[in-house]
mmCIF file of C-alpha atoms in Angstrom:
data_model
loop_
_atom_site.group_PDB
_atom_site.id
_atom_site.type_symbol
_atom_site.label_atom_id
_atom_site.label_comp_id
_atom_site.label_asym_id
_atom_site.label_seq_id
_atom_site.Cartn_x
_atom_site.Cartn_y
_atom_site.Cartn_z
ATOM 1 C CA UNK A 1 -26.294 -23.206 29.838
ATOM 2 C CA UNK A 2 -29.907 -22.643 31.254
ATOM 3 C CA UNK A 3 -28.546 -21.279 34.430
ATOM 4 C CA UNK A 4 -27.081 -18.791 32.741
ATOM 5 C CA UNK A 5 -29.960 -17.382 31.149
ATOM 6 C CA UNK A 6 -30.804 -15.787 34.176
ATOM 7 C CA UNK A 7 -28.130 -13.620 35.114
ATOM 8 C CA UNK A 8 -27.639 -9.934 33.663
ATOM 9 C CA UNK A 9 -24.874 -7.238 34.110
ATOM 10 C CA UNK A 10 -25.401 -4.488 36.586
ATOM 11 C CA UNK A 11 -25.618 -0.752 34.804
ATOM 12 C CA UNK A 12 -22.083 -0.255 36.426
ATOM 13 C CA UNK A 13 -21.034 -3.522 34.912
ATOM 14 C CA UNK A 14 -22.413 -2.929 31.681
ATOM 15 C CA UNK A 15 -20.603 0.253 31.227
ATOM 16 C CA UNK A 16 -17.339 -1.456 31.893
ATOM 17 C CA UNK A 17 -17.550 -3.252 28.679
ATOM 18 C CA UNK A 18 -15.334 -2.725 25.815
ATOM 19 C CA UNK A 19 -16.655 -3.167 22.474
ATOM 20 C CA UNK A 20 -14.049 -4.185 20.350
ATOM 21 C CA UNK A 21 -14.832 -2.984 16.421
ATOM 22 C CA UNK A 22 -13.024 -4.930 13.592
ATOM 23 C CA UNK A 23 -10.485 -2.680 12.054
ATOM 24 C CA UNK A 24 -10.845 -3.634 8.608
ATOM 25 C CA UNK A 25 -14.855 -2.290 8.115
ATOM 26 C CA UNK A 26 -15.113 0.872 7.594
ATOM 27 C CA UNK A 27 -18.819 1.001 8.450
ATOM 28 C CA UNK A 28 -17.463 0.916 12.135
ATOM 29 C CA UNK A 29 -15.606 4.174 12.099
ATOM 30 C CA UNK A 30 -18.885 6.346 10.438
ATOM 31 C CA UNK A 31 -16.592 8.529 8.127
ATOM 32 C CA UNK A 32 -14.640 8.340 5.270
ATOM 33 C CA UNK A 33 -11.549 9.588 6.691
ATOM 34 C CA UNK A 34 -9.900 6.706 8.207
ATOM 35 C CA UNK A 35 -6.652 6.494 8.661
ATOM 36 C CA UNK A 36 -4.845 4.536 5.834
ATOM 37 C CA UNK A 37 -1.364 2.913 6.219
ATOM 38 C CA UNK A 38 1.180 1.711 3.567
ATOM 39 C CA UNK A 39 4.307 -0.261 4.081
ATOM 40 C CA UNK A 40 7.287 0.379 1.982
ATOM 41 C CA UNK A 41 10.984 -0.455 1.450
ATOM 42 C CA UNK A 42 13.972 1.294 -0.508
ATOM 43 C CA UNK A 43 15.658 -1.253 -2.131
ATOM 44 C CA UNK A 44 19.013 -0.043 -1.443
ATOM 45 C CA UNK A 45 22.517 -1.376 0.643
ATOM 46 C CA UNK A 46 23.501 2.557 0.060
ATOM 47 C CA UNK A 47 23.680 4.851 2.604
ATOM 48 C CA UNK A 48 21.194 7.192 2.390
ATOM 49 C CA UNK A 49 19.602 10.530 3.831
ATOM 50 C CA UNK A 50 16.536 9.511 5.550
ATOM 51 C CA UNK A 51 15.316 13.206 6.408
ATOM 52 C CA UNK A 52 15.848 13.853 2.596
ATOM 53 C CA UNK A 53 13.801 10.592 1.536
ATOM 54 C CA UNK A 54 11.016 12.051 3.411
ATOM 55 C CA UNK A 55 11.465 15.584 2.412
ATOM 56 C CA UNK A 56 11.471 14.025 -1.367
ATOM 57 C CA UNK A 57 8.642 11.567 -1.212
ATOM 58 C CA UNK A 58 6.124 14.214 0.870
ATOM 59 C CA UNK A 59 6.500 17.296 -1.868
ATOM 60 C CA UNK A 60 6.336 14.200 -4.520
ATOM 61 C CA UNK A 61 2.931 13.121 -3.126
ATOM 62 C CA UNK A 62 1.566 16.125 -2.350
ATOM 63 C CA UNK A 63 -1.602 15.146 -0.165
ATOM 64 C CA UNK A 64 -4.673 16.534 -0.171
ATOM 65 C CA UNK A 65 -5.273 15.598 3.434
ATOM 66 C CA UNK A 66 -1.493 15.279 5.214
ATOM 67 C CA UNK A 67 0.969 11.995 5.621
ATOM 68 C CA UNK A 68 3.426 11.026 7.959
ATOM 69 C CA UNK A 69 6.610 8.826 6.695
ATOM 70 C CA UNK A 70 7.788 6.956 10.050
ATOM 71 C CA UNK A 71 11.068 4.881 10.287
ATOM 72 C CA UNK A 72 10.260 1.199 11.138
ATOM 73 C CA UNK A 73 13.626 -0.999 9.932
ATOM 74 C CA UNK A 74 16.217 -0.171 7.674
ATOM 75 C CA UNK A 75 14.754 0.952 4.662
ATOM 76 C CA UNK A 76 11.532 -0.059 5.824
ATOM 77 C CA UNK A 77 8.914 2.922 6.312
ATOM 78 C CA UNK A 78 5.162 3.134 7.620
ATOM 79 C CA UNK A 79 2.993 5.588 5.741
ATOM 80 C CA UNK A 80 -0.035 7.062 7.496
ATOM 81 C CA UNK A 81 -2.878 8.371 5.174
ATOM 82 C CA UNK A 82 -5.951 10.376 5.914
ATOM 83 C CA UNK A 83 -8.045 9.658 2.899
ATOM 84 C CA UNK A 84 -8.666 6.776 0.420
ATOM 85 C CA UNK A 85 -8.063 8.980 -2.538
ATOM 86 C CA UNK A 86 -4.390 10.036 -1.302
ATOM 87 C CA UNK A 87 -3.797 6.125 -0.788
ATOM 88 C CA UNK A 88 -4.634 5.496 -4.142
ATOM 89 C CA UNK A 89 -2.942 8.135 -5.648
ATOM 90 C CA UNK A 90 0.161 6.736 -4.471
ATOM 91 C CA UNK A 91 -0.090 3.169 -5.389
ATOM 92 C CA UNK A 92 -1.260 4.060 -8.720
ATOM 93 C CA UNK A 93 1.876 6.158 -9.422
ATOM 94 C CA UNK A 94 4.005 3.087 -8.615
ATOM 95 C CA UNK A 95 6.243 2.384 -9.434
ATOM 96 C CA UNK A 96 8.570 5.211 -7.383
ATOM 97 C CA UNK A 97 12.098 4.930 -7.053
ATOM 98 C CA UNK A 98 14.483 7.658 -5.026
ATOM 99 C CA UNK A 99 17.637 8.277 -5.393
ATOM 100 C CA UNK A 100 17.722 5.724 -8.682
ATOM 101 C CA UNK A 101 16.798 3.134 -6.044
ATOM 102 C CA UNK A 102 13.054 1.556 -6.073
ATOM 103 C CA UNK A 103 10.705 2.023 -3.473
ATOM 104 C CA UNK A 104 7.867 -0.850 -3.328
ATOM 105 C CA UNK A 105 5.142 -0.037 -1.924
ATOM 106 C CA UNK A 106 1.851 -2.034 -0.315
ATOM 107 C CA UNK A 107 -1.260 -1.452 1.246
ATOM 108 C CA UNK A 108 -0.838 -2.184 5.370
ATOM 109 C CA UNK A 109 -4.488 -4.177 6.376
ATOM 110 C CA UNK A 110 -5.179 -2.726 10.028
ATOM 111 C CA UNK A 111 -4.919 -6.072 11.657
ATOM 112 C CA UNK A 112 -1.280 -6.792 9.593
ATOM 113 C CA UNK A 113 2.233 -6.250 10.910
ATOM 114 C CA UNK A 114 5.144 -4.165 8.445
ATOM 115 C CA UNK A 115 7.275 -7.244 8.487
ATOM 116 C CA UNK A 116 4.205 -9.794 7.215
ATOM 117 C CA UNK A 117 3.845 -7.730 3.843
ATOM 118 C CA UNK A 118 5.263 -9.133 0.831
ATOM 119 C CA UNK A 119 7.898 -6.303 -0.591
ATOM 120 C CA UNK A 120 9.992 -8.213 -2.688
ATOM 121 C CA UNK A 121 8.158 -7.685 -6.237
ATOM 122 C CA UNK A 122 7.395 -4.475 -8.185
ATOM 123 C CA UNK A 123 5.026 -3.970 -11.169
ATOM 124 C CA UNK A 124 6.692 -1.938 -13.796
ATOM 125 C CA UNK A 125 5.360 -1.140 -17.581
ATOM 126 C CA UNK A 126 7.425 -2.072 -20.108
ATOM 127 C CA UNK A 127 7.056 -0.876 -23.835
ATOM 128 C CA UNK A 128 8.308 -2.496 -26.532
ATOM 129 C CA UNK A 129 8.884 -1.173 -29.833
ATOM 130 C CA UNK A 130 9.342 -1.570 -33.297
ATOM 131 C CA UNK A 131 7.950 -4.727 -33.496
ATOM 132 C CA UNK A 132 7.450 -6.221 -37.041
ATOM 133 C CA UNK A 133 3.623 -5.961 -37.883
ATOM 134 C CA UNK A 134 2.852 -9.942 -37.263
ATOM 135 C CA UNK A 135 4.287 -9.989 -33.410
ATOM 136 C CA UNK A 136 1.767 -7.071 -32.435
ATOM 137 C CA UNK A 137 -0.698 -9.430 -30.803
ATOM 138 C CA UNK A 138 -1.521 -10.224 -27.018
ATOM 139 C CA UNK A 139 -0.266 -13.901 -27.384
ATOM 140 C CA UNK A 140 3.520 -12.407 -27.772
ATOM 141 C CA UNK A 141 2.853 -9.386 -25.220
ATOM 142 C CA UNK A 142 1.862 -12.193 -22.796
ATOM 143 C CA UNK A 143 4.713 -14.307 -24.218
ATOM 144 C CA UNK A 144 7.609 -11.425 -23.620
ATOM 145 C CA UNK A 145 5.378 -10.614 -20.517
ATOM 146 C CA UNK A 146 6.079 -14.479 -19.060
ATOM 147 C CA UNK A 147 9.581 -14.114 -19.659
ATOM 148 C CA UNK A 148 10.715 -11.425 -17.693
ATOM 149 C CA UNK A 149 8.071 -12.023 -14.975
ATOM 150 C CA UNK A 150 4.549 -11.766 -14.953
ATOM 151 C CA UNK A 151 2.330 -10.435 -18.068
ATOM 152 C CA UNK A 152 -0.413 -8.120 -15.997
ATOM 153 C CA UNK A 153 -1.705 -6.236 -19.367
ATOM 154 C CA UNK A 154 -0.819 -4.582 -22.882
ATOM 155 C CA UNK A 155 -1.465 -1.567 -24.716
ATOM 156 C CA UNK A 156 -1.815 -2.059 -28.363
ATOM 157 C CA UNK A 157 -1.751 1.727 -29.592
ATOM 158 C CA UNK A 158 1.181 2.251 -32.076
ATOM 159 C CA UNK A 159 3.493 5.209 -30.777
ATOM 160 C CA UNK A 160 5.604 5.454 -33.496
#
């Protein structure tokens, strides 16, 4: 190692390196307008009009800064973002479904691949009413929550 100490890169050399910057920190870019990508996948064995799924899902979204929808697998679509807040936007209005069909959608990490991300579960709200007065607890939400999947959290407001 101590011979090495010695040598140094030319200015040619040195300006033939290629500093490779870690996708995921956004300190690296130096602006909040990085592109963001989702996965997602229309859980259908239908037939169905891809130029319409599009049409639907970018005058659903309405962006602030633009999209692209681009065709990866059957059923399976890349989303291209230009701002945080339009990503979250989306994945806070899940779930979305077209056609009666669900779409699940998933945040894409910059260093992931489509086909790595998990798409086989959906989070969906589900109300249950007219309850008699002594099952309006969290111990039963969580209880009716367990049995149909996974309890994430409960709203106890009366809507009568």
């Amino acid at each position: 190692m101590e011979t090495w100490k010695h040598i140094r890169l030319s200015e040619e050399e040195e300006a033939k390196i290629v500093h490779i910057v870690d996708p995921e920190d956004d300190t690296s870019t130096g602006h909040d307008h990085a592109q963001q990508y989702l996965v997602c996948k229309l859980w259908t064995e239908d037939n169905f009009n891809v130029r319409a799924f599009k049409s639907t899902m970018l005058n659903l979204w309405k962006t602030r800064n633009g999209m692209e929808i681009m065709d990866l697998d059957k059923n399976l679509f890349s989303i291209r973002l230009y701002s945080t807040r339009d990503r979250d936007l989306i994945l806070k209005g899940s779930p979305w479904t077209f056609d009666k069909h669900v779409l699940i959608i998933e945040p894409l990490p910059p260093s992931s691949q489509p086909s790595e991300i998990d798409l086989h579960e959906c989070t969906f709200w589900v109300g249950v009413y007219d309850l008699p007065i002594g099952f309006r607890s969290e111990t039963v939400a969580k209880n009716l929550g367990a049995n149909i999947g996974s309890f994430m959290d409960w709203d106890n407001t009366d809507e009568a």
